[in-house]
């Protein structure tokens, strides 16, 4: 009989005990290749645990947090709120004591960087230091929480988790516009939207009753995923990939679960089966967006449009004109339908169509193409027609040669039934890049281009019709030229009506005579027509509209010969419908033109944002065997459900995204509140109570202070998910206010400051490093929201790393856009901005809820040499030289304070003064080097400051901006 894994109280009957003690290395656990053997002490501990009953409980994170009363304070007068009592209990157990409170200069800088991501101004520091009221500190906290820059600071981290970017990703990496969603996040934080509402709207705002545009915009959270636009991609594959990404992101951001590990098989560590993964997948499997959009630039539906009031008025104007045009079109259609049967009868009963007043004896002289044995002829509208399959052309015999010349009028008449774009006819000579002759071409959208070319590119007449041929439908085309050498002398008739022409080029000076053979269906260099041409004729006069219409009717007459073919009957019907709806088509063209004008205006001016929207009927969901999109297990259709180890959904709740969102923020869910407060804690203390903010599963480290984490989670829910309130509780604590100094003993006992015996100290994140430099220099632009901007980056970087990735060159910003907060820096997934990337910002390709902190030489090199920081240093130097007051005592002290918040100590000042003197000597000896240094960037260089002196202060300012203290929160 098989042993139990663990038989309580019986070692010999417990397979675990047998395997960890086995002499057979192939059976012994852990396996030898894991290189992680159990120690004798660990083996003994497991044995004792089994003998004592093997009592175990659920993983701590799967159990709902319990609210407990904070421990009693063990240090009189130190604790400022409940957080401190939990911290003191942990310190007492470790035989440690808290550190003193930091000075006010340090505290206001710490608060400002944590809550708005910007350093305080000297005036703000002075005001706080001078405020002796008991609530002075709290007033600073409240002011910062109320700042519009608070939302910007909070959004920085949220965008990482939501994998926000300004491009699609993958090889093409085309541009998209999701910044309205980013601005929604900023606004939501500034408005202190409750976290449960914040979560629900992002997951399922579109499903809320009477959803507003704002609530639908919120769902851009799950449209931020990368989108594949590469030709040849498979729709079903990328739709599956998109949904899997959304499952992983939703689970990571809100639940702290590594659910993606169950895509291909049951989770190896957490109680999530592969089937449960796809049941969760089912919640997100019925949205309207597609798997991929081949070669598509810009946003793809579903969308929310966000016009301004002025733009709304303009669009309303367009819509009124379009609606009126459509009404006129419908009226014209009714009239044409009434005329059609009468026109049929008129043609049937006409005695002779061969001679009309407009076709005099002179104007009837024609060159008519004859049938050729080499060409493929088929039955057409007016008898035999030349069929072209798009692979070649027919050189056909003519009864008489006709020379197209500049001063000689002519008319070309033909029936054409195009299937794709291509040339109708040509007699063009090509020599290298030069061309001469006459040609007519049908474009992809059915327009006709006619060129009379003496020499490319400019010595020619080129016109384009507004009228369009309908593909796979017969139409008559006539091209008439009066021999004037002017574009105004060229006319194109479509189905007997003169088309409005756009004259693209009108500079004919030379002769376009060509002795080249006439080609039907191609240009010499290609542009083969796929379609059919019939009754091709050339006249030696410029026919007017009535003459062209007489031609049409004379050729139609042959259609009523005895026993016409079915093909000819069908073609006639199609043609007459086309001809007699001419006025309809004119009006449709006007409506289409106005619609195109509206679309162009909309695309150029009105922002949109991609959002979620449900299909009318849900898609079926199946388990994907080994996670492969093309290997579904169709034996079982999976309904939307949540993992069984977590609280169940209500039995009567609809299985949709809204129910999922409401389940995520249900107070009974053991994860959501814990995960949220843990990340808020990490913002101000440098790391979470749980070190892995992306993983609360069984492979995570236990919380540093479990009781505190649970108290914070329950307090968060009790406060109705008030983000600012829980953050205020954290920064008001004595634990937060401690000095960050660390003694050798404390460093040895608690190197990571998990017990909080000292204040937080950590390197600022990438965006705040740059923003701090811009703020100190006075360059920082305060504008909030709007499209992303492109600040300085190395020239040609996009081309070098990704060949432009389908987007073209980097368009460097100008004016204040160069100095916007780094939150607004354009995020190209395939080429992350080097400044933020150097300081550990992610590529934004996938969900990231934490960033590593590294220290590399590249970071120092960037701070000293990148044009952003050199320009910031020069502007800081200008402030040092111009703004210094008696309180500052010297420019050096003023500059140091602008960057760090404090004045330098005496020994620091001596070192900086010595450096300044050396810099000054260097640049006085080399004025050109001084000029080169201060000319970095686009901000104006003042004429009234001595350049060597400004360069010396610029170099010194660069040192100050590169100080560890400048780029560190402490």
CSV table of N, CA, C and O in Angstrom, one decimal, residues 101-109 111 120-133 135-141 143 737:
chain,number,residue,atom,x,y,z
A,101,UNK,N,13.9,61.6,15.8
A,101,UNK,CA,13.2,62.2,14.7
A,101,UNK,C,14.1,63.0,13.9
A,101,UNK,O,15.1,63.6,14.4
A,102,UNK,N,14.0,63.0,12.6
A,102,UNK,CA,14.8,63.7,11.7
A,102,UNK,C,14.5,65.2,11.8
A,102,UNK,O,13.5,65.6,12.3
A,103,UNK,N,15.5,66.1,11.4
A,103,UNK,CA,15.3,67.5,11.4
A,103,UNK,C,14.2,67.9,10.4
A,103,UNK,O,13.9,67.2,9.5
A,104,UNK,N,13.7,69.1,10.6
A,104,UNK,CA,12.6,69.6,9.7
A,104,UNK,C,12.9,69.7,8.3
A,104,UNK,O,12.1,69.4,7.4
A,105,UNK,N,14.2,70.1,8.0
A,105,UNK,CA,14.6,70.2,6.6
A,105,UNK,C,14.5,68.9,5.9
A,105,UNK,O,14.0,68.7,4.8
A,106,UNK,N,15.0,67.8,6.6
A,106,UNK,CA,14.9,66.5,6.0
A,106,UNK,C,13.5,66.0,5.9
A,106,UNK,O,13.1,65.4,4.9
A,107,UNK,N,12.7,66.3,6.9
A,107,UNK,CA,11.3,65.8,6.9
A,107,UNK,C,10.5,66.4,5.7
A,107,UNK,O,9.7,65.7,5.0
A,108,UNK,N,10.6,67.7,5.5
A,108,UNK,CA,9.8,68.3,4.4
A,108,UNK,C,10.3,67.8,3.1
A,108,UNK,O,9.5,67.6,2.2
A,109,UNK,N,11.6,67.6,2.9
A,109,UNK,CA,12.1,67.1,1.7
A,109,UNK,C,11.6,65.6,1.5
A,109,UNK,O,11.2,65.2,0.4
A,111,UNK,N,8.9,64.2,2.7
A,111,UNK,CA,7.5,64.2,2.5
A,111,UNK,C,7.2,64.7,1.0
A,111,UNK,O,6.4,64.1,0.3
A,120,UNK,N,11.0,70.3,-2.2
A,120,UNK,CA,10.4,71.5,-1.7
A,120,UNK,C,11.3,72.7,-2.2
A,120,UNK,O,12.5,72.6,-2.4
A,121,UNK,N,10.6,73.9,-2.3
A,121,UNK,CA,11.4,75.1,-2.6
A,121,UNK,C,12.0,75.6,-1.3
A,121,UNK,O,11.5,75.3,-0.2
A,122,UNK,N,13.0,76.4,-1.4
A,122,UNK,CA,13.6,77.0,-0.2
A,122,UNK,C,12.6,77.8,0.6
A,122,UNK,O,12.6,77.7,1.9
A,123,UNK,N,11.6,78.4,0.0
A,123,UNK,CA,10.6,79.2,0.7
A,123,UNK,C,9.7,78.2,1.5
A,123,UNK,O,9.3,78.5,2.6
A,124,UNK,N,9.4,77.1,0.9
A,124,UNK,CA,8.6,76.1,1.6
A,124,UNK,C,9.3,75.5,2.8
A,124,UNK,O,8.8,75.3,3.9
A,125,UNK,N,10.6,75.3,2.6
A,125,UNK,CA,11.4,74.8,3.8
A,125,UNK,C,11.5,75.8,4.9
A,125,UNK,O,11.3,75.5,6.1
A,126,UNK,N,11.7,77.1,4.5
A,126,UNK,CA,11.8,78.1,5.5
A,126,UNK,C,10.5,78.3,6.3
A,126,UNK,O,10.5,78.4,7.5
A,127,UNK,N,9.4,78.2,5.6
A,127,UNK,CA,8.1,78.4,6.2
A,127,UNK,C,7.8,77.2,7.2
A,127,UNK,O,7.3,77.5,8.3
A,128,UNK,N,8.2,76.0,6.9
A,128,UNK,CA,8.0,74.9,7.8
A,128,UNK,C,8.9,75.0,9.0
A,128,UNK,O,8.5,74.7,10.1
A,129,UNK,N,10.1,75.3,8.8
A,129,UNK,CA,11.1,75.4,9.9
A,129,UNK,C,10.6,76.5,10.9
A,129,UNK,O,10.8,76.4,12.1
A,130,UNK,N,10.0,77.6,10.3
A,130,UNK,CA,9.6,78.7,11.2
A,130,UNK,C,8.3,78.5,11.8
A,130,UNK,O,7.9,79.2,12.8
A,131,UNK,N,7.5,77.5,11.4
A,131,UNK,CA,6.2,77.2,11.9
A,131,UNK,C,6.3,76.4,13.2
A,131,UNK,O,6.6,75.3,13.2
A,132,UNK,N,6.0,77.1,14.4
A,132,UNK,CA,6.1,76.4,15.6
A,132,UNK,C,4.8,75.8,16.2
A,132,UNK,O,4.7,75.3,17.3
A,133,UNK,N,3.7,75.9,15.3
A,133,UNK,CA,2.5,75.4,15.8
A,133,UNK,C,2.5,73.8,15.9
A,133,UNK,O,3.3,73.2,15.2
A,135,UNK,N,0.6,71.6,14.9
A,135,UNK,CA,0.1,70.8,13.7
A,135,UNK,C,0.9,71.2,12.5
A,135,UNK,O,0.4,71.0,11.4
A,136,UNK,N,2.1,71.8,12.6
A,136,UNK,CA,2.9,72.3,11.5
A,136,UNK,C,3.2,71.1,10.5
A,136,UNK,O,3.0,71.3,9.3
A,137,UNK,N,3.6,70.0,11.0
A,137,UNK,CA,3.9,68.9,10.2
A,137,UNK,C,2.6,68.4,9.5
A,137,UNK,O,2.7,68.1,8.2
A,138,UNK,N,1.5,68.3,10.2
A,138,UNK,CA,0.3,67.8,9.6
A,138,UNK,C,-0.2,68.7,8.5
A,138,UNK,O,-0.7,68.2,7.4
A,139,UNK,N,0.0,70.0,8.6
A,139,UNK,CA,-0.4,71.0,7.6
A,139,UNK,C,0.4,70.7,6.3
A,139,UNK,O,-0.1,70.9,5.2
A,140,UNK,N,1.7,70.4,6.5
A,140,UNK,CA,2.5,70.1,5.3
A,140,UNK,C,2.0,68.8,4.6
A,140,UNK,O,1.8,68.8,3.4
A,141,UNK,N,1.7,67.8,5.4
A,141,UNK,CA,1.1,66.6,4.8
A,141,UNK,C,-0.2,66.9,4.1
A,141,UNK,O,-0.4,66.4,2.9
A,143,UNK,N,-1.2,69.7,2.8
A,143,UNK,CA,-1.0,70.5,1.6
A,143,UNK,C,-0.5,69.7,0.4
A,143,UNK,O,-0.9,69.8,-0.7
A,737,UNK,N,9.1,59.3,10.6
A,737,UNK,CA,9.8,60.5,10.8
A,737,UNK,C,11.3,60.3,11.4
A,737,UNK,O,12.0,61.3,11.6
